[in-house]
Every structure is written in structure tokens, then in C-alpha cells.
Amino acid sequence: MVAHLQRNVQHNAALFNPTRAVVRPLRWGQAADVQGLAPFRPPFSLIVGSDLVYYSYSEATPHSRLLLLALQQLAGPESNIYLALSLHHNPQEVENFLRWAQDTWGFSVQRIKQDIPAEYQVHDVLVVRMQLVHADAAAAAAAQARAGTLERGY
């Protein structure tokens, strides 16, 4: 995946300043990967993601927890996070993820469908804007996640 993205950046370099686009792997929740993003350092002003939530949460498939941990590591109070979440595979897990982000991890969640021009809307994709508004709650949730004591009641 990283090699494909790197080729894509090289192919499109004439469209933007190629020194501003860096392709690096990021395993969700891995602090070493966040540090490996150098020369860029969190918090990032803009974080964009797509098709990130589809498995039901369990300890065997902790994707939602790892994604929230990664967002907590990458974002600050001024960061804007935009996620396009597919409702096709598991709409209940998308709702659970957003509730967990808001209730436990300290993110605000705003659904922004009305701001998307009609020709770009997809009926089974939910676009949200998130911001880290309670960094202390996010830090506490991250510490619990690392310790293996963070639970989700739904």
C-alpha cells in the first residue's frame, strides 16, 4: 500500500509541491509510527480518512479503539478531522464508533452531509467532522487502551 501511494504522489507531483507530500506507514496506535512521520509532527491541522470503520468491535478486532487512539495521537484542539464512513457494511458499528468517540474519547462529532454538494453525496457514506475538544478525556482513554482496561459498553 505504501509503495502504491508513493507512486501516486510521484505521478501527481506536478500538481502540488512534492516536498509537502510524504508517504509513511501508520499503524493505528503505534507511537513509533507517529514519531516516524518526521519531519512532520502532531498535532496536524487536517486529518482525512475514508472507509475506516466496518468490523464489529471486539478484542479480536479492535479497529475502532486503535483508530481513536491514532486520532488522539495525531490531533490537537485546533485539528479538523474529516472521515467518510461507509454505512454499507456495518452501520451500527459506525454509530457505535461515533458515540464512543464523543462519550469516552473527548471528540466532538458533526455530521456534515448538508455541506456536501449533491453531486458528490453517496447515499451510504456518512461524512463527519471531528475535533478533539476534551484532550484530558482522550488522554485517559488512551492510557486505558494501552493498559488493556478500556471497555466499550455497546
Coordinates of C-alpha atoms in Angstrom, one line a residue:
M1 CA 0.0 0.0 0.0
V2 CA 2.8 2.5 0.9
A3 CA 4.6 1.8 -2.3
H4 CA 1.4 2.4 -4.3
L5 CA 0.8 5.7 -2.5
Q6 CA 4.4 6.8 -3.1
R7 CA 4.0 6.2 -6.9
N8 CA 0.7 8.1 -6.8
V9 CA 2.5 11.1 -5.2
Q10 CA 5.3 11.0 -7.7
H11 CA 2.9 10.7 -10.6
N12 CA 0.9 13.8 -9.4
A13 CA 3.9 15.8 -8.2
A14 CA 3.4 18.4 -10.9
L15 CA 0.1 19.4 -9.3
F16 CA 1.5 20.4 -6.0
N17 CA 4.7 21.0 -4.1
P18 CA 6.1 17.4 -3.8
T19 CA 8.2 18.3 -0.8
R20 CA 4.9 18.8 1.1
A21 CA 3.6 15.3 0.5
V22 CA 5.3 12.5 2.4
V23 CA 4.1 8.9 2.4
R24 CA 4.7 7.0 5.6
P25 CA 3.1 3.9 7.2
L26 CA 0.9 4.5 10.2
R27 CA -0.2 1.5 12.2
W28 CA -3.0 2.8 14.4
G29 CA -2.0 3.2 18.0
Q30 CA 1.7 2.7 17.4
A31 CA 3.6 5.6 18.9
A32 CA 6.8 4.7 17.0
D33 CA 4.9 5.2 13.7
V34 CA 3.7 8.6 14.8
Q35 CA 7.3 9.5 15.6
G36 CA 8.3 8.1 12.2
L37 CA 6.2 10.8 10.5
A38 CA 9.2 13.2 10.8
P39 CA 9.8 15.9 9.7
F40 CA 6.1 16.4 10.3
R41 CA 4.9 16.4 13.9
P42 CA 1.4 16.2 15.5
P43 CA -0.9 17.9 16.1
F44 CA -1.8 18.1 12.4
S45 CA -4.2 20.8 11.3
L46 CA -6.1 18.5 8.9
I47 CA -6.7 14.7 9.1
V48 CA -8.7 13.0 6.4
G49 CA -9.8 9.3 6.4
S50 CA -12.1 7.1 4.4
D51 CA -13.5 3.6 4.8
L52 CA -12.0 3.1 8.2
V53 CA -14.8 1.5 10.3
Y54 CA -16.6 -1.7 9.2
Y55 CA -15.7 -4.5 11.6
S56 CA -17.8 -5.0 14.7
Y57 CA -15.6 -4.1 17.7
S58 CA -14.2 -6.9 19.9
E59 CA -10.9 -7.6 21.4
A60 CA -10.1 -9.8 18.4
T61 CA -11.0 -6.9 16.0
P62 CA -10.1 -3.7 18.0
H63 CA -10.1 -1.4 14.9
S64 CA -12.3 1.3 16.4
R65 CA -10.2 1.5 19.6
L66 CA -7.0 1.7 17.5
L67 CA -8.4 4.3 15.2
L68 CA -9.4 6.5 18.1
L69 CA -6.0 6.0 19.7
A70 CA -4.3 7.1 16.4
L71 CA -6.6 10.1 16.1
Q72 CA -5.8 11.1 19.7
Q73 CA -2.1 10.8 18.9
L74 CA -2.4 12.9 15.7
A75 CA -4.9 15.6 16.6
G76 CA -4.9 18.6 18.9
P77 CA -7.7 21.1 19.8
E78 CA -7.2 23.0 16.5
S79 CA -7.2 19.9 14.3
N80 CA -10.1 19.3 11.9
I81 CA -10.7 15.6 11.3
Y82 CA -12.9 14.6 8.3
L83 CA -13.9 10.9 8.0
A84 CA -16.0 9.4 5.2
L85 CA -17.6 6.3 6.9
S86 CA -19.3 3.6 4.8
L87 CA -22.7 2.6 6.1
H88 CA -22.8 -0.3 3.6
H89 CA -21.0 -2.9 5.7
N90 CA -21.9 -2.2 9.3
P91 CA -23.9 1.0 10.0
Q92 CA -24.4 0.1 13.7
E93 CA -20.6 -0.1 14.2
V94 CA -20.3 3.3 12.6
E95 CA -22.8 4.7 15.1
N96 CA -21.1 2.9 18.0
F97 CA -17.7 4.3 16.9
L98 CA -19.0 7.9 16.8
R99 CA -20.8 7.6 20.1
W100 CA -17.6 6.1 21.7
A101 CA -15.5 9.0 20.1
Q102 CA -17.8 11.5 21.7
D103 CA -18.7 9.9 25.0
T104 CA -15.3 8.4 26.0
W105 CA -12.5 9.8 23.8
G106 CA -13.4 13.6 24.0
F107 CA -14.1 14.2 20.4
S108 CA -16.9 16.4 19.1
V109 CA -18.7 14.8 16.1
Q110 CA -20.6 16.8 13.5
R111 CA -22.4 15.1 10.6
I112 CA -21.8 17.3 7.5
K113 CA -24.0 15.8 4.8
Q114 CA -25.8 19.1 4.2
D115 CA -22.5 20.8 3.4
I116 CA -21.6 18.4 0.6
P117 CA -22.8 19.3 -2.9
A118 CA -25.5 16.9 -4.1
E119 CA -23.4 15.5 -7.0
Y120 CA -20.7 14.3 -4.5
Q121 CA -23.1 12.7 -2.0
V122 CA -23.2 9.0 -1.7
H123 CA -26.3 7.6 0.0
D124 CA -24.5 5.0 2.1
V125 CA -21.5 7.2 3.2
L126 CA -21.6 9.4 6.2
V127 CA -19.1 12.2 6.3
V128 CA -18.3 13.6 9.8
R129 CA -16.1 16.4 11.1
M130 CA -14.5 15.6 14.4
Q131 CA -12.4 17.8 16.8
L132 CA -10.6 16.8 19.9
V133 CA -12.4 19.1 22.5
H134 CA -11.5 17.2 25.7
A135 CA -7.9 16.3 25.5
D136 CA -7.9 15.1 29.1
A137 CA -10.6 12.6 28.3
A138 CA -8.7 11.4 25.2
A139 CA -5.5 11.0 27.2
A140 CA -7.3 9.0 29.9
A141 CA -9.0 6.8 27.3
A142 CA -5.6 6.3 25.5
A143 CA -4.0 5.3 28.8
Q144 CA -6.7 2.8 29.5
A145 CA -6.5 1.5 25.9
R146 CA -2.7 0.9 26.3
A147 CA -3.2 -0.8 29.6
G148 CA -6.0 -3.0 28.2
T149 CA -8.6 -1.8 30.6
L150 CA -10.7 0.4 28.2
E151 CA -14.1 -1.1 27.7
R152 CA -17.0 -0.1 25.4
G153 CA -20.4 -0.8 26.7
Y154 CA -22.1 -1.2 23.3

